[in-house]
Amino acid sequence: MKISFILPEHNLSGGNRIVACHARELQARGHDVAIIAPPKPPASMKTRLKALMGLKGWRHDNGADIAFYDNSAYQVKTLETHRPVAAGDIPDGDIVIATWWKTVEWVNEFPASKGVKVHFIQGYDATDVSPASKVDATWRLPFYKITVSHWLAEFGRKQLNVDVHRVIHNSVDHSIFYAPLRRRNDSPRVGFLFSDYPGKGTQTAIQVLKQLKHHFPQLEAVCFGNPSPGYRADLPEWITFHYKPSQEKIREIYSGCDAWLYTATQDGFGLTPLEAMACRCPVVTTRVGAMPELIEDGYNGYLTHPGDFDAMIRKTGNLLGCPESQWQSLSDKAFNTAHGYSWSEAGELMEMVLEDALRSQAPGKKEIAA
C-alpha cells in the first residue's frame, strides 16, 4: 500500500512519536510510507524578544523537530511554510491518514486519488483554541476511524454517537525503553512529565511532590518536557528539569526513578507512564486514556481519579515507603506489562486494519456537518 500520514506540524509530541513508530513498522512490511507536515509556526514578536533577551525560562524554537524520524526508511516531507497540507503536497496513494482534527479538515478536501481517508484518533482534541463544535464535526465525518484506547472508542459512541472501527494500543520501543533488575534508591526519587498543556496536570504533580517532601525530606524529583516557546515555570531547587532530552536520556530518567507520577486530567492513551513501566518504574497515574486498560490498581501500579489530590499523595507515598519486596514486585509486573506487547505486533495490527479500510471504504470528500 501507498500510505501518507498528515501531521499538523513536525514536533516532538507523543502523538508524532506514535505516528513515526507506525510508519517505521509499515515501511518494514514493504509498504510505501510518507509523513507530511508543515514546520512549526513563526514565534510571535513578544516571544522572539524575550528569547533574544535570554530571560530565565523563556525558550524559542524555529523550524521542524524531526528527531523521531532519524535514519528512517520512509519519506519525511516538511512544507516550505506553516500552512495547511494540500492535495498537491502528497502523492496519489491507497491510504491517507489524518492524525488531528485540523488535519481531518485538510484531508477532507483531498480528491479520491489520494486514497481512502482514515482518522487516527489519539485523543479528544477540544480545547480553548480547538472548539468542540469543530472537533466533533471531524469525528462525524465518514472516515475510517482508529483509536488508541477503548476509552476513546467508548467516548465517541456515547458522547458523539460515532462508531470507531478499530482500537490499536500503543506500544513502546523496547530497544530504547528497558532496564535491568534494580533496587529502589536510597534517597527517594519521583519523576513526572513537564508540559504547559493544562490537561497534563503538571502543576498538580508539583503540588503533590511538595506535600510529599514534608513526609520524605530527602525526596528528589526529576521531569522533562518540550514546553511551548515563551512558557515559564519556577521549580524548587530539588526538582531537576530536562528540556527536550534524547530518547536515551529519557530512559535514564525513567530508570532512575522509584515512582512515576502522571496527573493528567485527560489523555487519549498515556504514553509516558507506559515508557516508565518499561524501565521498571512503577507508576501512580490518573484514570485517563488507556491507563485503566493496562494497570490494575495495586498490582502493577496505582490508579487515582483525576483531581484526587489526597489519593495521589497517599499512593505515591506508598511506593516510596513500602517494603522493598513490595516495590520490587510492582516494578517487575510493570516491566512485564510494558514488554508484553511490541511495536511489531502493533504494526502488524495496523497493517491488517488499513487493509480492511482499503476494502471497505470508498474515498471521497464529504461535507462537515454544522
Short mmCIF file of C-alpha atoms in Angstrom, two decimals, residues 3-368:
data_model
loop_
_atom_site.label_atom_id
_atom_site.label_comp_id
_atom_site.label_asym_id
_atom_site.label_seq_id
_atom_site.Cartn_x
_atom_site.Cartn_y
_atom_site.Cartn_z
CA ILE A 3 0.28 5.38 2.72
CA SER A 4 0.52 9.07 3.68
CA PHE A 5 0.35 10.34 7.28
CA ILE A 6 -0.64 14.02 7.62
CA LEU A 7 0.59 15.80 10.77
CA PRO A 8 -0.36 19.31 11.98
CA GLU A 9 3.35 20.13 12.33
CA HIS A 10 6.67 18.42 12.90
CA ASN A 11 7.31 18.49 16.66
CA LEU A 12 8.40 16.16 19.45
CA SER A 13 4.94 15.37 20.79
CA GLY A 14 3.98 11.90 21.94
CA GLY A 15 1.40 11.72 19.16
CA ASN A 16 4.03 12.33 16.50
CA ARG A 17 6.26 9.69 18.08
CA ILE A 18 3.43 7.16 17.74
CA VAL A 19 2.97 8.06 14.07
CA ALA A 20 6.72 7.62 13.50
CA CYS A 21 6.61 4.15 15.06
CA HIS A 22 3.67 3.05 12.89
CA ALA A 23 5.36 4.48 9.79
CA ARG A 24 8.53 2.52 10.59
CA GLU A 25 6.64 -0.74 11.06
CA LEU A 26 4.55 -0.31 7.90
CA GLN A 27 7.62 0.55 5.82
CA ALA A 28 9.37 -2.54 7.19
CA ARG A 29 6.44 -4.63 5.95
CA GLY A 30 7.03 -3.46 2.40
CA HIS A 31 4.63 -0.52 2.17
CA ASP A 32 5.49 2.89 0.70
CA VAL A 33 5.05 5.35 3.58
CA ALA A 34 5.37 9.13 3.78
CA ILE A 35 4.88 11.64 6.62
CA ILE A 36 3.94 15.16 5.54
CA ALA A 37 3.59 18.25 7.75
CA PRO A 38 4.21 21.99 7.85
CA PRO A 39 7.00 23.42 10.00
CA LYS A 40 6.16 24.99 13.34
CA PRO A 41 4.53 28.45 13.10
CA PRO A 42 6.76 31.50 13.47
CA ALA A 43 7.09 32.76 17.04
CA SER A 44 5.35 36.00 17.97
CA MET A 45 7.38 39.20 18.27
CA LYS A 46 6.87 39.09 22.06
CA THR A 47 8.32 35.59 22.29
CA ARG A 48 11.24 36.42 19.99
CA LEU A 49 12.13 39.47 22.06
CA LYS A 50 12.06 37.52 25.32
CA ALA A 51 14.15 34.74 23.83
CA LEU A 52 16.61 37.32 22.50
CA MET A 53 16.85 38.90 25.95
CA GLY A 54 17.66 35.48 27.41
CA LEU A 55 15.09 35.72 30.20
CA LYS A 56 15.16 32.71 32.53
CA GLY A 57 12.67 30.06 31.47
CA TRP A 58 11.98 31.54 28.02
CA ARG A 59 12.76 29.33 25.06
CA HIS A 60 12.27 29.81 21.36
CA ASP A 61 12.47 27.16 18.63
CA ASN A 62 12.19 27.57 14.89
CA GLY A 63 11.54 25.15 12.08
CA ALA A 64 10.69 21.48 12.41
CA ASP A 65 11.58 18.92 15.05
CA ILE A 66 12.18 15.69 13.13
CA ALA A 67 14.40 13.75 15.55
CA PHE A 68 11.78 10.98 15.71
CA TYR A 69 12.50 10.22 12.04
CA ASP A 70 16.29 9.86 12.27
CA ASN A 71 17.56 7.07 9.98
CA SER A 72 14.03 6.35 8.77
CA ALA A 73 13.43 4.38 5.60
CA TYR A 74 10.16 6.19 4.86
CA GLN A 75 9.80 9.64 3.31
CA VAL A 76 9.52 12.72 5.55
CA LYS A 77 8.38 15.96 3.92
CA THR A 78 8.26 19.40 5.52
CA LEU A 79 6.30 22.14 3.75
CA GLU A 80 8.10 25.36 2.94
CA THR A 81 5.86 27.46 5.23
CA HIS A 82 3.39 26.90 8.06
CA ARG A 83 0.19 26.29 6.09
CA PRO A 84 -2.38 23.52 5.62
CA VAL A 85 -1.22 20.43 3.78
CA ALA A 86 -2.91 20.43 0.36
CA ALA A 87 -3.64 17.65 -2.09
CA GLY A 88 -0.75 18.78 -4.28
CA ASP A 89 1.68 18.18 -1.42
CA ILE A 90 1.17 14.43 -1.31
CA PRO A 91 1.35 11.68 -3.91
CA ASP A 92 -1.61 9.68 -5.13
CA GLY A 93 -1.98 6.59 -2.99
CA ASP A 94 -4.10 3.97 -1.29
CA ILE A 95 -4.45 5.38 2.24
CA VAL A 96 -4.22 8.92 3.64
CA ILE A 97 -4.26 9.21 7.43
CA ALA A 98 -5.27 12.38 9.30
CA THR A 99 -3.80 12.50 12.81
CA TRP A 100 -5.50 15.55 14.40
CA TRP A 101 -8.85 17.29 14.00
CA LYS A 102 -7.42 20.10 11.85
CA THR A 103 -5.70 17.64 9.55
CA VAL A 104 -9.06 15.88 9.13
CA GLU A 105 -10.40 19.16 7.70
CA TRP A 106 -7.44 19.29 5.30
CA VAL A 107 -7.73 15.66 4.23
CA ASN A 108 -11.47 16.01 3.69
CA GLU A 109 -10.67 18.34 0.78
CA PHE A 110 -8.42 15.79 -0.94
CA PRO A 111 -9.63 14.01 -4.09
CA ALA A 112 -10.24 10.28 -4.10
CA SER A 113 -6.92 9.71 -5.87
CA LYS A 114 -5.05 10.41 -2.61
CA GLY A 115 -6.50 7.29 -1.01
CA VAL A 116 -9.05 6.04 1.49
CA LYS A 117 -9.41 8.60 4.28
CA VAL A 118 -8.53 7.38 7.77
CA HIS A 119 -8.86 9.34 11.03
CA PHE A 120 -6.23 8.13 13.52
CA ILE A 121 -7.64 9.41 16.81
CA GLN A 122 -5.13 9.74 19.64
CA GLY A 123 -7.23 11.97 21.89
CA TYR A 124 -10.27 14.21 22.15
CA ASP A 125 -8.78 17.46 20.90
CA ALA A 126 -11.28 20.09 22.10
CA THR A 127 -9.53 22.95 23.95
CA ASP A 128 -9.84 26.72 24.27
CA VAL A 129 -8.26 27.08 20.83
CA SER A 130 -9.87 23.98 19.29
CA PRO A 131 -13.66 24.48 19.52
CA ALA A 132 -15.61 21.37 20.47
CA SER A 133 -18.10 22.04 17.67
CA LYS A 134 -15.34 21.76 15.05
CA VAL A 135 -13.63 18.81 16.71
CA ASP A 136 -16.92 16.93 17.00
CA ALA A 137 -17.71 17.63 13.35
CA THR A 138 -14.47 15.96 12.26
CA TRP A 139 -15.31 12.88 14.33
CA ARG A 140 -18.64 12.63 12.50
CA LEU A 141 -17.12 12.60 9.03
CA PRO A 142 -17.33 9.15 7.41
CA PHE A 143 -13.60 8.48 7.62
CA TYR A 144 -12.39 5.04 8.68
CA LYS A 145 -11.67 5.59 12.39
CA ILE A 146 -8.89 4.08 14.51
CA THR A 147 -8.31 4.97 18.18
CA VAL A 148 -5.52 4.14 20.63
CA SER A 149 -7.75 3.22 23.58
CA HIS A 150 -11.12 1.66 24.28
CA TRP A 151 -11.90 4.75 26.36
CA LEU A 152 -11.74 6.92 23.24
CA ALA A 153 -13.90 4.48 21.29
CA GLU A 154 -16.46 4.48 24.10
CA PHE A 155 -16.34 8.28 24.29
CA GLY A 156 -17.12 8.53 20.59
CA ARG A 157 -20.03 6.13 20.87
CA LYS A 158 -21.60 7.63 23.99
CA GLN A 159 -20.89 11.33 23.57
CA LEU A 160 -20.90 11.77 19.80
CA ASN A 161 -22.91 8.77 18.56
CA VAL A 162 -19.92 7.82 16.41
CA ASP A 163 -18.63 4.29 15.95
CA VAL A 164 -14.90 3.58 15.80
CA HIS A 165 -13.77 0.77 13.52
CA ARG A 166 -10.75 -0.49 15.49
CA VAL A 167 -8.66 0.13 18.62
CA ILE A 168 -4.87 -0.27 18.36
CA HIS A 169 -3.00 0.22 21.63
CA ASN A 170 0.35 1.97 21.53
CA SER A 171 3.50 0.12 22.49
CA VAL A 172 6.93 1.44 23.46
CA ASP A 173 10.22 0.89 21.69
CA HIS A 174 11.78 -1.92 23.73
CA SER A 175 15.18 -1.26 22.18
CA ILE A 176 15.13 2.17 23.86
CA PHE A 177 12.96 1.78 26.95
CA TYR A 178 14.19 -1.03 29.19
CA ALA A 179 16.13 -1.52 32.41
CA PRO A 180 17.86 -4.39 34.20
CA LEU A 181 16.65 -5.59 37.57
CA ARG A 182 17.21 -2.80 40.06
CA ARG A 183 16.51 -1.70 43.60
CA ARG A 184 14.80 1.37 44.92
CA ASN A 185 17.07 4.39 45.50
CA ASP A 186 18.44 5.15 48.96
CA SER A 187 17.05 8.69 48.58
CA PRO A 188 13.56 8.57 47.02
CA ARG A 189 13.17 9.99 43.52
CA VAL A 190 9.91 10.67 41.66
CA GLY A 191 9.58 11.64 38.00
CA PHE A 192 6.85 13.40 36.04
CA LEU A 193 6.17 14.90 32.62
CA PHE A 194 6.55 18.67 32.38
CA SER A 195 4.04 20.24 29.98
CA ASP A 196 2.37 23.61 29.56
CA TYR A 197 -0.80 21.89 28.30
CA PRO A 198 -3.29 22.12 31.21
CA GLY A 199 -4.69 18.64 30.59
CA LYS A 200 -1.35 17.05 31.52
CA GLY A 201 -1.67 18.26 35.12
CA THR A 202 1.90 19.48 35.62
CA GLN A 203 1.02 21.94 38.37
CA THR A 204 -0.89 19.21 40.22
CA ALA A 205 2.18 16.95 40.10
CA ILE A 206 4.35 19.73 41.52
CA GLN A 207 1.92 20.35 44.38
CA VAL A 208 1.73 16.61 45.18
CA LEU A 209 5.52 16.46 45.32
CA LYS A 210 5.72 19.49 47.59
CA GLN A 211 3.39 17.74 50.04
CA LEU A 212 5.40 14.51 49.83
CA LYS A 213 8.56 16.46 50.59
CA HIS A 214 7.21 17.04 54.12
CA HIS A 215 6.99 13.25 54.67
CA PHE A 216 10.18 12.35 52.77
CA PRO A 217 12.70 15.16 53.41
CA GLN A 218 15.32 13.51 51.18
CA LEU A 219 12.90 13.41 48.23
CA GLU A 220 14.27 14.41 44.84
CA ALA A 221 12.21 14.86 41.69
CA VAL A 222 13.02 14.98 38.00
CA CYS A 223 10.96 15.95 34.98
CA PHE A 224 11.37 16.50 31.26
CA GLY A 225 9.37 18.15 28.53
CA ASN A 226 9.17 20.37 25.50
CA PRO A 227 7.10 23.39 26.61
CA SER A 228 5.94 25.98 24.11
CA PRO A 229 8.20 28.91 23.26
CA GLY A 230 7.79 31.54 25.96
CA TYR A 231 6.45 29.17 28.62
CA ARG A 232 7.90 29.81 32.05
CA ALA A 233 7.76 27.89 35.30
CA ASP A 234 9.73 28.22 38.51
CA LEU A 235 10.60 24.88 40.11
CA PRO A 236 12.03 24.19 43.58
CA GLU A 237 15.76 23.51 43.55
CA TRP A 238 15.17 19.83 44.40
CA ILE A 239 13.25 19.30 41.13
CA THR A 240 15.52 18.89 38.09
CA PHE A 241 14.12 19.79 34.66
CA HIS A 242 15.47 18.40 31.35
CA TYR A 243 14.47 20.28 28.20
CA LYS A 244 13.94 18.09 25.11
CA PRO A 245 16.22 15.25 26.27
CA SER A 246 17.29 12.48 23.91
CA GLN A 247 15.47 9.15 23.99
CA GLU A 248 18.46 7.62 25.74
CA LYS A 249 18.39 10.35 28.38
CA ILE A 250 14.66 9.78 28.90
CA ARG A 251 15.37 6.09 29.52
CA GLU A 252 17.98 7.12 32.08
CA ILE A 253 15.44 9.39 33.78
CA TYR A 254 12.78 6.66 33.99
CA SER A 255 15.30 4.07 35.18
CA GLY A 256 16.49 6.36 37.95
CA CYS A 257 13.05 6.94 39.49
CA ASP A 258 11.27 4.99 42.22
CA ALA A 259 7.86 6.23 41.10
CA TRP A 260 6.44 7.98 38.05
CA LEU A 261 3.62 10.42 38.78
CA TYR A 262 1.10 11.08 36.00
CA THR A 263 -1.63 13.54 36.99
CA ALA A 264 -3.33 14.25 33.65
CA THR A 265 -6.99 15.21 33.65
CA GLN A 266 -7.44 13.99 30.09
CA ASP A 267 -5.43 11.89 27.67
CA GLY A 268 -6.15 9.62 24.76
CA PHE A 269 -3.64 6.98 25.83
CA GLY A 270 -0.89 7.88 28.33
CA LEU A 271 2.47 7.13 26.72
CA THR A 272 4.91 8.34 29.37
CA PRO A 273 3.55 6.05 32.13
CA LEU A 274 3.95 3.04 29.83
CA GLU A 275 7.51 4.07 28.96
CA ALA A 276 8.31 4.41 32.66
CA MET A 277 6.89 0.94 33.31
CA ALA A 278 9.12 -0.44 30.55
CA CYS A 279 12.07 0.90 32.58
CA ARG A 280 10.89 -0.89 35.75
CA CYS A 281 9.48 2.28 37.31
CA PRO A 282 6.07 1.74 38.97
CA VAL A 283 3.55 4.47 38.19
CA VAL A 284 0.84 6.39 40.00
CA THR A 285 -1.50 7.60 37.28
CA THR A 286 -4.94 9.06 36.89
CA ARG A 287 -7.66 7.00 35.24
CA VAL A 288 -7.24 8.57 31.80
CA GLY A 289 -6.82 7.14 28.33
CA ALA A 290 -5.71 3.51 28.27
CA MET A 291 -4.33 3.52 31.81
CA PRO A 292 -7.30 1.62 33.33
CA GLU A 293 -6.94 -0.89 30.47
CA LEU A 294 -3.25 -1.54 31.25
CA ILE A 295 -2.92 -1.05 35.00
CA GLU A 296 -4.59 -3.00 37.79
CA ASP A 297 -4.58 -0.85 40.92
CA GLY A 298 -2.09 -2.23 43.44
CA TYR A 299 -0.86 -5.00 41.12
CA ASN A 300 1.38 -3.37 38.50
CA GLY A 301 0.89 0.27 39.51
CA TYR A 302 -1.62 2.58 41.15
CA LEU A 303 -4.68 4.36 39.74
CA THR A 304 -6.35 7.51 41.03
CA HIS A 305 -9.20 9.65 39.80
CA PRO A 306 -8.26 12.96 38.16
CA GLY A 307 -8.17 15.67 40.80
CA ASP A 308 -7.98 13.25 43.76
CA PHE A 309 -5.06 15.06 45.34
CA ASP A 310 -5.10 13.05 48.57
CA ALA A 311 -5.02 9.70 46.74
CA MET A 312 -2.09 10.85 44.61
CA ILE A 313 -0.12 11.76 47.74
CA ARG A 314 -1.07 8.55 49.57
CA LYS A 315 -0.33 6.13 46.73
CA THR A 316 2.93 7.79 45.71
CA GLY A 317 3.92 7.73 49.37
CA ASN A 318 3.11 4.02 49.44
CA LEU A 319 5.58 3.39 46.62
CA LEU A 320 8.30 5.34 48.38
CA GLY A 321 7.71 3.84 51.82
CA CYS A 322 6.55 0.26 51.23
CA PRO A 323 8.82 -2.74 51.92
CA GLU A 324 11.48 -3.31 49.26
CA SER A 325 9.92 -6.65 48.29
CA GLN A 326 6.56 -4.99 47.57
CA TRP A 327 8.20 -2.28 45.45
CA GLN A 328 10.19 -4.95 43.59
CA SER A 329 7.01 -6.90 42.82
CA LEU A 330 5.30 -3.78 41.44
CA SER A 331 8.42 -2.94 39.42
CA ASP A 332 8.62 -6.41 37.88
CA LYS A 333 4.92 -6.51 36.99
CA ALA A 334 5.07 -3.02 35.47
CA PHE A 335 8.01 -4.15 33.32
CA ASN A 336 6.21 -7.31 32.22
CA THR A 337 3.10 -5.35 31.27
CA ALA A 338 5.03 -2.85 29.14
CA HIS A 339 7.11 -5.55 27.45
CA GLY A 340 4.17 -7.87 26.81
CA TYR A 341 3.13 -6.08 23.60
CA SER A 342 5.57 -4.86 20.95
CA TRP A 343 5.57 -2.30 18.17
CA SER A 344 5.95 -5.20 15.75
CA GLU A 345 2.60 -6.56 16.96
CA ALA A 346 1.02 -3.09 16.82
CA GLY A 347 2.39 -2.61 13.30
CA GLU A 348 1.01 -5.95 12.16
CA LEU A 349 -2.40 -4.98 13.51
CA MET A 350 -2.23 -1.55 11.85
CA GLU A 351 -1.41 -3.21 8.53
CA MET A 352 -4.44 -5.51 8.85
CA VAL A 353 -6.71 -2.61 9.82
CA LEU A 354 -5.59 -0.43 6.90
CA GLU A 355 -6.12 -3.32 4.50
CA ASP A 356 -9.65 -3.59 5.90
CA ALA A 357 -10.13 0.16 5.39
CA LEU A 358 -8.98 -0.18 1.80
CA ARG A 359 -11.51 -2.94 1.19
CA SER A 360 -14.44 -1.31 2.94
CA GLN A 361 -14.20 2.46 2.46
CA ALA A 362 -14.97 4.45 -0.67
CA PRO A 363 -12.71 7.52 -0.77
CA GLY A 364 -14.09 10.96 -1.44
CA LYS A 365 -14.90 14.37 0.00
CA LYS A 366 -17.76 14.69 2.50
CA GLU A 367 -19.44 17.76 3.91
CA ILE A 368 -18.62 18.66 7.52
#
